[in-house]
């Protein structure tokens, strides 16, 4: 036997290696999302039975069923970063050679956070459309059974209108179906007048019935058809088609309907990804050999039995199609990210920053954070922005600050400083407009500071002293169980004859950091006159800090959301 398949650490058929025509052994460790891992295992077994090998060398394949979030956390840890919402990785999970997560959005998030993470041979081997899972009695009562729905028609329900089903969602920072749903909702809302308010309404309502795990959310659906149980239980949630199929296969007391979205959302696309630490040519060839098995007609039948479609959107004879299921969902044909040979990826039309912005919107609306927002009001902030009808940089920043503040839930606490030079006693370059205060009781007071972000005529940029003092202030006001951070906006470089030097700043920042009282420093450079090397040196000196640039100041809101949705990284 040329290939040995390992499931949960158990070697299959190892004794038969001696009888095969190959010699030696190439070990290939594969981590696959739980719903597709049985099909991957069967395909690897079949390859073994057919005598597969790489140039006469035996291949042993270990297939482990692991949640995508857990593997993503382990990969992030390998690169010295954390993905927002995942926490610290489990030491029990090893980074595999080949990863088959449920969605390419995991790859995009890692590419945004982890420098050097560039998987190769990224190819979708299955797909599952995003649907609205709804208990059959409710879907029939609403006349939706077997029909397509749009987010536009559902948004009123999502805001909690009387008599509508209670919507839920799996935490988008931990689950690809939740993330795909938010991307779809954002597209439906658009960017017109009142869009931020509509988005906040939707996110706030969904967060009330959020679950951290997909299985936990599925358990929230009703177990009986009486009116009281239906009203008290979860009434709808964005999930994958496969979730509905596998749930109904267990013959629950109340089956789920799958309401298909129109227009279609980004599906779960199961990208086969060779991770960047795999550089051995033999192992890469072995990975390519396994991929060939996972793109065969036989594999289409294997995944159909698991409730999954082929990348072209069709399914095999063993597929238990829900009522209203299309014969084919949109095919995944676009070239994927990564290097080397490429197949298709549903997320290829997106980029890492777009995904981080979605996570940022969720974090701002649902997390309990503490942030000190520090704004540059030096004279250069009066310069016009051509892409904003020549409004000043300060005016554009104020508008972004207003939008950002509206996304923060009442659970946040926010403080505001402005800085230039000579803004306080002893040439202090900054001025406190409001201490870090709860938005629940002082939102208007925080809002009232935004009009005061007016540039100081002929004011210079006291960057170094401001960064150090702001960091120390946030550390002194640190609160357990919160995301404690400083977000500083600047359009220039340090220019303060009465201030500290860069060497003094970097030395002090390294000295005052306390891993037990972690403060994240986020630097956002506005316009094309910032000193990237200067900001980069500051960012590198503070563990877990972030550095972002908005050459076009009208993009500040997008950059801000990306920063809130990230944990580390330079963009």
Coordinates of C-alpha atoms in Angstrom, one line a residue:
X1 CA 0.0 0.0 0.0
X2 CA 1.5 3.3 -1.1
X3 CA -0.4 5.6 1.2
X4 CA -1.1 5.4 4.9
X5 CA -4.1 7.4 6.2
X6 CA -4.1 8.6 9.7
X7 CA -7.3 9.6 11.6
X8 CA -6.9 11.0 15.1
X9 CA -3.4 9.6 15.3
X10 CA -4.2 6.1 14.2
X11 CA -2.1 4.7 11.3
X12 CA -4.1 2.7 8.8
X13 CA -2.5 -0.2 7.0
X14 CA 1.0 0.6 8.1
X15 CA 2.1 -3.1 8.0
X16 CA 1.2 -3.3 4.3
X17 CA 3.9 -0.8 3.3
X18 CA 6.4 -3.6 3.1
X19 CA 4.4 -5.2 0.3
X20 CA 4.1 -2.1 -1.8
X21 CA 6.3 -1.3 -4.8
X22 CA 7.5 2.0 -3.2
X23 CA 10.2 2.6 -0.7
X24 CA 10.8 5.2 2.1
X25 CA 8.1 7.5 3.3
X26 CA 6.8 11.0 2.7
X27 CA 4.6 12.1 5.6
X28 CA 1.8 14.6 4.8
X29 CA -0.2 16.0 7.7
X30 CA -3.6 17.4 6.7
X31 CA -6.0 19.3 8.8
X32 CA -9.6 19.5 7.4
X33 CA -12.8 21.1 8.5
X34 CA -14.9 18.4 10.3
X35 CA -17.7 18.3 7.6
X36 CA -15.3 17.5 4.8
X37 CA -12.7 15.4 6.7
X38 CA -14.5 12.1 6.1
X39 CA -14.5 12.6 2.4
X40 CA -10.8 13.6 2.4
X41 CA -10.0 10.5 4.4
X42 CA -11.9 8.3 2.0
X43 CA -10.1 9.8 -1.0
X44 CA -6.8 9.3 0.6
X45 CA -7.7 5.6 1.3
X46 CA -8.7 5.2 -2.3
X47 CA -5.4 6.7 -3.4
X48 CA -3.6 4.2 -1.2
X49 CA -5.5 1.3 -2.7
X50 CA -4.6 2.4 -6.2
X51 CA -0.9 2.4 -5.2
X52 CA -0.2 6.1 -5.3
X53 CA 3.3 7.3 -4.7
X54 CA 5.7 10.1 -5.5
X55 CA 8.5 8.9 -7.8
X56 CA 8.5 5.6 -6.1
X57 CA 8.5 6.9 -2.6
X58 CA 5.6 5.9 -0.3
X59 CA 3.3 8.6 1.0
X60 CA 1.7 8.5 4.4
X61 CA -1.2 10.9 4.9
X62 CA -2.5 11.9 8.3
X63 CA -6.0 13.5 8.1
X64 CA -7.2 15.2 11.3
X65 CA -10.6 16.7 11.7
X66 CA -10.2 20.2 13.2
X67 CA -12.3 23.3 13.5
X68 CA -11.0 26.0 11.1
X69 CA -10.8 28.6 13.9
X70 CA -8.6 26.3 15.9
X71 CA -6.1 25.7 13.1
X72 CA -6.2 29.5 12.2
X73 CA -5.3 30.3 15.8
X74 CA -2.4 27.8 15.7
X75 CA -1.1 29.2 12.4
X76 CA -1.3 32.8 13.7
X77 CA 0.6 31.7 16.9
X78 CA 3.3 30.2 14.7
X79 CA 3.7 33.7 13.1
X80 CA 3.7 35.5 16.5
X81 CA 0.3 37.1 16.1
X82 CA -3.3 36.6 17.2
X83 CA -6.4 36.8 15.1
X84 CA -9.1 39.0 16.6
X85 CA -11.7 37.0 18.4
X86 CA -9.7 33.7 18.6
X87 CA -7.6 34.2 21.7
X88 CA -4.4 32.2 22.3
X89 CA -3.9 29.0 20.3
X90 CA -4.1 25.5 21.9
X91 CA -0.8 23.9 22.4
X92 CA -2.3 20.6 21.4
X93 CA -2.9 21.6 17.8
X94 CA 0.1 21.4 15.4
X95 CA 0.3 23.4 12.2
X96 CA -0.3 21.0 9.3
X97 CA 1.4 20.7 5.9
X98 CA -2.0 21.0 4.1
X99 CA -5.0 22.9 5.5
X100 CA -8.5 22.5 4.2
X101 CA -10.6 25.1 6.1
X102 CA -14.2 25.8 5.4
X103 CA -13.6 29.2 3.9
X104 CA -10.9 31.3 2.1
X105 CA -11.7 34.2 4.4
X106 CA -9.4 32.4 7.0
X107 CA -6.5 32.7 4.5
X108 CA -7.3 36.3 3.9
X109 CA -7.4 37.1 7.6
X110 CA -4.1 35.4 8.2
X111 CA -2.5 37.1 5.2
X112 CA -3.6 40.5 6.7
X113 CA -2.2 39.7 10.1
X114 CA 0.8 37.4 9.7
X115 CA 3.8 38.6 7.6
X116 CA 5.0 35.9 5.3
X117 CA 1.9 33.8 5.3
X118 CA 1.4 32.9 1.7
X119 CA 0.0 29.4 1.1
X120 CA 0.4 27.8 -2.3
X121 CA -1.7 25.6 -4.6
X122 CA -4.9 27.2 -3.2
X123 CA -7.8 25.4 -4.9
X124 CA -11.4 25.1 -3.8
X125 CA -12.4 21.4 -3.6
X126 CA -16.0 21.9 -2.5
X127 CA -18.5 24.6 -1.7
X128 CA -21.6 25.2 0.4
X129 CA -23.8 28.3 -0.2
X130 CA -24.8 30.6 2.6
X131 CA -28.5 30.2 3.5
X132 CA -30.9 31.4 6.1
X133 CA -31.7 28.4 8.3
X134 CA -35.2 28.6 9.6
X135 CA -37.4 26.1 11.5
X136 CA -39.9 24.6 8.9
X137 CA -43.0 25.6 10.8
X138 CA -41.9 29.3 10.8
X139 CA -40.8 29.2 7.1
X140 CA -44.2 27.7 6.1
X141 CA -46.1 30.2 8.3
X142 CA -44.3 33.1 6.6
X143 CA -44.7 31.6 3.1
X144 CA -41.0 31.3 2.6
X145 CA -40.6 27.5 2.3
X146 CA -38.6 26.7 -0.8
X147 CA -38.3 30.3 -1.8
X148 CA -35.3 32.7 -2.2
X149 CA -35.0 35.7 0.0
X150 CA -32.9 38.9 0.0
X151 CA -31.2 40.6 2.9
X152 CA -33.1 43.8 1.9
X153 CA -36.4 42.0 2.7
X154 CA -34.9 40.5 5.9
X155 CA -33.4 43.6 7.4
X156 CA -36.6 44.7 8.9
X157 CA -36.9 41.3 10.6
X158 CA -33.3 41.6 11.8
X159 CA -34.0 44.8 13.6
X160 CA -36.4 43.0 15.8
X161 CA -39.8 43.9 14.5
X162 CA -42.7 42.6 16.5
X163 CA -43.9 39.2 15.6
X164 CA -40.8 38.3 13.4
X165 CA -38.5 35.4 14.1
X166 CA -35.6 35.9 16.4
X167 CA -32.4 36.0 14.4
X168 CA -29.1 34.7 15.6
X169 CA -25.5 34.5 14.2
X170 CA -22.3 32.6 15.0
X171 CA -19.6 35.1 16.1
X172 CA -18.1 36.3 12.8
X173 CA -14.7 36.6 14.3
X174 CA -14.7 32.9 15.0
X175 CA -16.9 31.5 12.2
X176 CA -16.8 31.8 8.5
X177 CA -20.6 31.5 8.0
X178 CA -21.1 34.5 10.4
X179 CA -18.5 36.5 8.5
X180 CA -20.0 35.7 5.1
X181 CA -23.4 36.8 6.5
X182 CA -22.0 40.2 7.6
X183 CA -20.3 40.8 4.2
X184 CA -23.6 40.0 2.6
X185 CA -25.5 42.3 4.9
X186 CA -23.0 45.1 4.3
X187 CA -23.4 44.8 0.6
X188 CA -27.2 44.9 0.9
X189 CA -27.1 48.0 3.0
X190 CA -24.7 49.8 0.8
X191 CA -22.9 53.0 1.5
X192 CA -25.7 55.6 1.1
X193 CA -27.2 58.0 3.6
X194 CA -28.1 56.3 6.9
X195 CA -26.1 53.2 6.0
X196 CA -24.0 53.2 9.2
X197 CA -27.1 53.5 11.3
X198 CA -28.7 50.6 9.5
X199 CA -25.6 48.5 9.9
X200 CA -25.3 49.2 13.6
X201 CA -29.0 48.3 14.1
X202 CA -28.5 45.0 12.3
X203 CA -25.3 44.1 14.1
X204 CA -26.7 45.1 17.5
X205 CA -29.7 43.0 17.0
X206 CA -27.8 39.9 15.7
X207 CA -25.4 40.2 18.6
X208 CA -28.2 39.7 21.1
X209 CA -28.6 36.1 20.0
X210 CA -25.0 35.3 18.9
X211 CA -23.2 32.1 19.7
X212 CA -19.5 31.4 19.9
X213 CA -19.8 28.0 18.2
X214 CA -21.9 26.8 15.3
X215 CA -23.1 23.7 17.2
X216 CA -24.1 26.0 20.1
X217 CA -26.3 28.0 17.7
X218 CA -27.9 24.9 16.2
X219 CA -28.9 23.8 19.7
X220 CA -30.8 27.0 20.0
X221 CA -33.4 26.0 17.4
X222 CA -36.7 24.8 18.7
X223 CA -37.2 21.2 19.8
X224 CA -41.0 21.3 19.6
X225 CA -43.7 22.8 17.3
X226 CA -45.9 24.4 19.9
X227 CA -46.3 28.2 19.7
X228 CA -44.5 28.9 23.0
X229 CA -41.4 26.9 22.1
X230 CA -41.2 28.5 18.6
X231 CA -41.5 32.0 20.0
X232 CA -38.8 31.4 22.7
X233 CA -36.3 29.5 20.5
X234 CA -34.1 30.8 17.7
X235 CA -36.1 31.5 14.6
X236 CA -33.5 32.1 11.9
X237 CA -29.8 32.3 11.4
X238 CA -27.3 32.6 8.5
X239 CA -25.6 29.2 8.1
X240 CA -24.2 27.0 5.4
X241 CA -26.4 24.7 3.3
X242 CA -24.3 21.8 4.7
X243 CA -25.3 22.9 8.2
X244 CA -29.0 22.5 7.4
X245 CA -28.5 19.2 5.6
X246 CA -26.4 17.6 8.5
X247 CA -28.8 19.0 11.1
X248 CA -31.8 17.5 9.4
X249 CA -30.0 14.2 8.8
X250 CA -30.2 13.6 12.6
X251 CA -34.0 13.7 12.3
X252 CA -34.6 16.5 14.9
X253 CA -38.0 17.1 16.3
X254 CA -38.2 20.3 14.2
X255 CA -36.5 20.2 10.8
X256 CA -34.8 23.3 9.3
X257 CA -35.6 25.0 6.0
X258 CA -32.8 26.5 3.9
X259 CA -33.8 29.8 2.5
X260 CA -31.5 30.7 -0.4
X261 CA -30.2 34.2 -0.7
X262 CA -30.6 36.4 -3.7
X263 CA -28.2 37.8 -4.7
X264 CA -25.9 35.0 -3.6
X265 CA -23.4 35.5 -0.8
X266 CA -19.8 34.4 -0.6
X267 CA -20.1 30.6 0.0
X268 CA -18.0 28.3 2.1
X269 CA -15.4 27.3 -0.5
X270 CA -13.1 24.8 1.2
X271 CA -9.7 25.9 -0.2
X272 CA -7.0 23.2 -0.3
X273 CA -3.9 25.1 0.8
X274 CA -0.3 24.0 1.0
X275 CA 1.1 26.0 3.9
X276 CA 4.2 28.1 3.4
X277 CA 6.5 26.1 5.7
X278 CA 6.3 23.2 3.2
X279 CA 9.3 23.7 1.0
X280 CA 10.5 20.1 0.4
X281 CA 9.9 19.2 -3.2
X282 CA 8.9 15.7 -2.5
X283 CA 6.3 16.8 0.1
X284 CA 4.9 19.4 -2.3
X285 CA 4.6 16.7 -5.0
X286 CA 2.8 14.5 -2.4
X287 CA 0.4 17.4 -1.7
X288 CA -0.3 17.8 -5.4
X289 CA -1.0 14.1 -5.7
X290 CA -3.6 14.3 -2.9
X291 CA -5.1 17.4 -4.5
X292 CA -5.6 15.4 -7.7
X293 CA -7.7 12.9 -5.7
X294 CA -9.8 15.7 -4.2
X295 CA -10.7 17.2 -7.6
X296 CA -11.9 14.0 -9.2
X297 CA -15.4 12.9 -10.1
X298 CA -15.3 10.3 -7.4
X299 CA -14.6 13.0 -4.8
X300 CA -17.7 14.8 -5.9
X301 CA -19.8 11.8 -4.9
X302 CA -17.9 11.6 -1.6
X303 CA -18.6 15.2 -0.6
X304 CA -22.2 15.0 -1.8
X305 CA -22.8 12.3 0.9
X306 CA -21.5 14.9 3.4
X307 CA -23.9 17.6 2.2
X308 CA -21.4 19.5 0.1
X309 CA -21.4 20.6 -3.5
X310 CA -18.6 20.5 -6.0
X311 CA -16.7 23.7 -6.8
X312 CA -18.8 24.1 -9.9
X313 CA -22.0 24.3 -7.8
X314 CA -23.4 20.9 -8.8
X315 CA -23.9 17.9 -6.6
X316 CA -23.9 14.1 -6.8
X317 CA -26.7 11.6 -6.4
X318 CA -26.2 11.1 -2.6
X319 CA -26.8 14.8 -1.9
X320 CA -29.9 15.4 0.2
X321 CA -31.1 18.7 -1.3
X322 CA -33.2 20.9 0.9
X323 CA -36.5 22.2 -0.5
X324 CA -35.9 25.0 -3.0
X325 CA -32.2 24.1 -3.4
X326 CA -30.9 25.2 -6.8
X327 CA -29.5 22.4 -9.1
X328 CA -26.3 24.4 -9.2
X329 CA -25.1 27.3 -7.2
X330 CA -22.6 29.8 -8.8
X331 CA -19.3 28.1 -9.7
X332 CA -16.1 29.0 -8.1
X333 CA -13.8 29.9 -11.0
X334 CA -11.9 33.0 -10.0
X335 CA -8.1 32.7 -9.5
X336 CA -7.2 32.4 -5.8
X337 CA -4.7 34.2 -3.7
X338 CA -1.4 32.7 -2.7
X339 CA 1.5 31.5 -4.9
X340 CA 2.2 28.6 -7.1
X341 CA -0.4 26.7 -9.1
X342 CA -3.8 28.2 -8.5
X343 CA -7.4 27.0 -8.7
X344 CA -10.6 28.8 -7.8
X345 CA -11.5 30.6 -4.6
X346 CA -14.8 32.1 -3.6
X347 CA -13.0 34.9 -1.7
X348 CA -10.8 35.8 -4.7
X349 CA -13.0 38.8 -5.4
X350 CA -12.3 40.1 -1.8
X351 CA -9.2 41.2 -0.2
X352 CA -7.8 40.9 3.3
X353 CA -8.6 44.5 4.2
X354 CA -12.3 44.1 3.2
X355 CA -12.5 41.1 5.5
X356 CA -10.8 43.0 8.4
X357 CA -13.3 45.9 8.0
X358 CA -16.2 43.5 8.4
X359 CA -14.6 42.1 11.6
X360 CA -13.9 45.6 12.7
X361 CA -17.5 46.7 12.4
X362 CA -18.6 43.7 14.4
X363 CA -15.9 44.3 17.1
X364 CA -16.9 48.0 17.4
X365 CA -20.5 47.2 17.8
X366 CA -20.3 44.2 20.1
X367 CA -17.1 44.3 22.1
X368 CA -16.5 46.1 25.4
X369 CA -13.4 48.2 24.7
X370 CA -11.6 51.3 26.0
X371 CA -9.9 53.5 23.6
X372 CA -8.0 56.8 23.7
X373 CA -8.4 58.5 20.3
X374 CA -5.6 61.0 19.6
X375 CA -6.0 63.4 16.7
X376 CA -3.3 65.5 15.0
X377 CA -4.3 69.2 14.8
X378 CA -1.1 70.6 13.4
X379 CA -1.3 73.3 10.8
X380 CA -0.9 70.8 7.9
X381 CA -4.3 69.3 8.8
X382 CA -5.8 72.5 7.1
X383 CA -4.5 71.3 3.7
X384 CA -7.3 70.5 1.2
X385 CA -8.2 66.9 0.1
X386 CA -8.9 66.9 -3.7
X387 CA -10.9 63.7 -3.5
X388 CA -13.2 65.3 -0.9
X389 CA -14.1 68.5 -2.9
X390 CA -11.1 70.2 -1.3
X391 CA -12.4 69.9 2.2
X392 CA -9.5 70.0 4.7
X393 CA -7.8 66.9 6.1
X394 CA -9.2 68.0 9.5
X395 CA -12.8 68.1 8.2
X396 CA -12.4 64.7 6.6
X397 CA -11.0 63.3 9.8
X398 CA -13.8 64.8 11.8
X399 CA -16.3 63.1 9.5
X400 CA -14.5 59.8 9.9
X401 CA -14.5 60.2 13.7
X402 CA -18.2 60.8 13.7
X403 CA -18.8 57.7 11.7
X404 CA -16.5 55.6 13.9
X405 CA -18.0 56.8 17.1
X406 CA -21.5 55.9 15.8
X407 CA -20.3 52.3 15.4
X408 CA -19.1 51.9 19.0
X409 CA -21.7 50.3 21.3
X410 CA -22.6 51.7 24.6
X411 CA -20.3 49.1 26.2
X412 CA -17.2 51.1 25.0
X413 CA -15.4 53.9 26.9
X414 CA -13.7 56.6 24.8
X415 CA -11.4 59.4 25.5
X416 CA -10.2 62.1 23.1
X417 CA -7.0 64.1 22.9
X418 CA -5.8 66.5 20.2
X419 CA -2.1 67.3 19.6
X420 CA 0.2 69.7 17.9
X421 CA 2.9 71.7 19.7
X422 CA 2.6 74.0 22.8
X423 CA -0.9 72.8 23.6
X424 CA -0.4 72.8 27.4
X425 CA 1.9 73.7 30.3
X426 CA 5.6 73.3 29.9
X427 CA 5.3 73.0 26.1
X428 CA 3.1 70.0 26.4
X429 CA 2.1 69.1 22.8
X430 CA -1.3 67.6 23.6
X431 CA -4.6 68.6 25.2
X432 CA -7.2 66.4 26.7
X433 CA -10.7 67.1 25.4
X434 CA -12.4 64.4 27.5
X435 CA -11.1 61.6 29.8
X436 CA -11.8 58.0 28.8
X437 CA -15.5 57.8 29.7
X438 CA -18.5 55.4 29.2
X439 CA -20.5 56.0 26.0
X440 CA -23.5 54.7 27.8
X441 CA -23.7 57.8 30.0
X442 CA -21.5 60.3 28.1
X443 CA -21.8 59.6 24.4
X444 CA -23.0 63.2 23.6
X445 CA -20.0 64.7 25.6
X446 CA -17.6 62.6 23.5
X447 CA -19.4 63.6 20.3
X448 CA -19.1 67.2 21.3
X449 CA -15.3 67.0 21.2
X450 CA -15.2 66.3 17.5
X451 CA -15.9 69.9 16.3
X452 CA -12.9 70.9 18.5
X453 CA -10.4 69.0 16.3
X454 CA -9.6 72.3 14.6
X455 CA -6.0 72.7 13.3
X456 CA -3.7 75.1 15.2
X457 CA -2.4 77.7 12.8
X458 CA 1.3 77.3 12.3
X459 CA 1.3 74.4 14.8
X460 CA 3.9 71.7 14.4
X461 CA 3.7 68.0 15.3
X462 CA 4.7 66.9 18.8
X463 CA 4.4 63.2 17.9
X464 CA 6.9 61.6 20.1
X465 CA 5.9 63.1 23.4
X466 CA 2.2 62.6 22.6
X467 CA 2.7 58.9 21.7
X468 CA 4.5 58.2 25.0
X469 CA 2.1 60.2 27.2
X470 CA -1.0 58.6 25.5
X471 CA 0.4 55.1 26.0
X472 CA 1.1 55.8 29.7
X473 CA -2.3 57.3 30.1
X474 CA -4.1 54.2 28.6
X475 CA -1.9 52.0 30.8
X476 CA -2.7 53.9 33.9
X477 CA -6.4 53.7 33.1
X478 CA -6.3 50.0 32.0
X479 CA -9.3 47.9 32.8
X480 CA -9.4 44.1 33.0
X481 CA -11.7 42.3 30.5
X482 CA -11.6 45.2 28.0
X483 CA -9.7 45.8 24.8
X484 CA -7.5 48.7 25.9
X485 CA -6.0 50.7 23.1
X486 CA -4.6 54.0 21.8
X487 CA -5.5 55.0 18.3
X488 CA -3.5 58.0 17.0
X489 CA -4.2 59.8 13.7
X490 CA -1.4 62.0 12.2
X491 CA -0.6 63.5 8.8
X492 CA 3.1 64.4 9.4
X493 CA 6.2 63.6 11.2
X494 CA 7.7 64.6 14.6
X495 CA 8.6 68.3 14.6
X496 CA 8.9 69.5 18.1
X497 CA 12.0 71.4 19.3
X498 CA 10.9 71.1 22.9
X499 CA 10.3 67.3 22.8
X500 CA 12.1 64.0 23.3
X501 CA 14.1 62.3 20.6
X502 CA 13.1 59.2 18.7
X503 CA 15.7 57.2 20.6
X504 CA 14.3 58.3 23.9
X505 CA 10.7 57.5 22.8
X506 CA 11.6 54.0 21.7
X507 CA 13.5 53.3 24.8
X508 CA 10.7 54.5 27.1
X509 CA 8.0 52.6 25.1
X510 CA 10.0 49.3 25.5
X511 CA 10.4 50.0 29.2
X512 CA 6.8 50.8 30.1
X513 CA 5.1 47.9 28.4
X514 CA 3.5 45.4 30.8
X515 CA 2.2 42.1 29.4
X516 CA -0.3 41.9 32.3
X517 CA -1.8 45.2 31.3
X518 CA -1.6 45.1 27.6
X519 CA -2.3 48.3 25.6
X520 CA -2.5 48.1 21.9
X521 CA -1.1 51.1 20.0
X522 CA -2.6 51.8 16.6
X523 CA -1.0 54.4 14.4
X524 CA -2.9 55.7 11.3
X525 CA -1.0 57.9 8.8
X526 CA -3.2 60.3 6.9
X527 CA -2.2 61.7 3.5
X528 CA 1.0 61.4 1.6
X529 CA 3.3 63.4 3.8
X530 CA 3.7 61.0 6.8
X531 CA 7.1 59.6 7.6
X532 CA 6.5 55.8 7.2
X533 CA 9.9 54.9 8.6
X534 CA 9.3 57.0 11.7
X535 CA 5.9 55.5 12.3
X536 CA 7.2 52.0 11.5
X537 CA 10.0 52.3 14.1
X538 CA 7.4 53.3 16.8
X539 CA 5.1 50.4 15.7
X540 CA 7.9 47.8 15.9
X541 CA 8.8 48.9 19.5
X542 CA 5.3 48.1 20.9
X543 CA 4.2 44.5 21.0
X544 CA 0.9 43.9 19.2
X545 CA 0.7 47.4 17.8
X546 CA -0.7 48.2 14.3
X547 CA 0.3 50.6 11.6
X548 CA -2.0 51.7 8.8
X549 CA -1.8 54.3 6.0
X550 CA -4.6 56.3 4.3
X551 CA -2.9 58.1 1.4
X552 CA -6.4 59.2 0.4
X553 CA -7.8 60.8 3.6
X554 CA -11.4 60.0 2.5
X555 CA -10.6 56.3 3.2
X556 CA -9.9 57.0 6.9
X557 CA -13.1 55.3 8.0
X558 CA -12.2 52.1 6.1
X559 CA -8.7 52.1 7.6
X560 CA -10.1 52.7 11.1
X561 CA -12.5 49.7 10.8
X562 CA -9.6 47.6 9.5
X563 CA -7.6 48.5 12.5
X564 CA -10.4 47.7 14.9
X565 CA -10.8 44.3 13.1
X566 CA -7.1 43.5 13.4
X567 CA -4.8 42.6 16.2
X568 CA -1.4 43.3 14.6
X569 CA 0.1 44.1 11.2
X570 CA 1.3 46.8 8.9
X571 CA -0.9 47.8 6.0

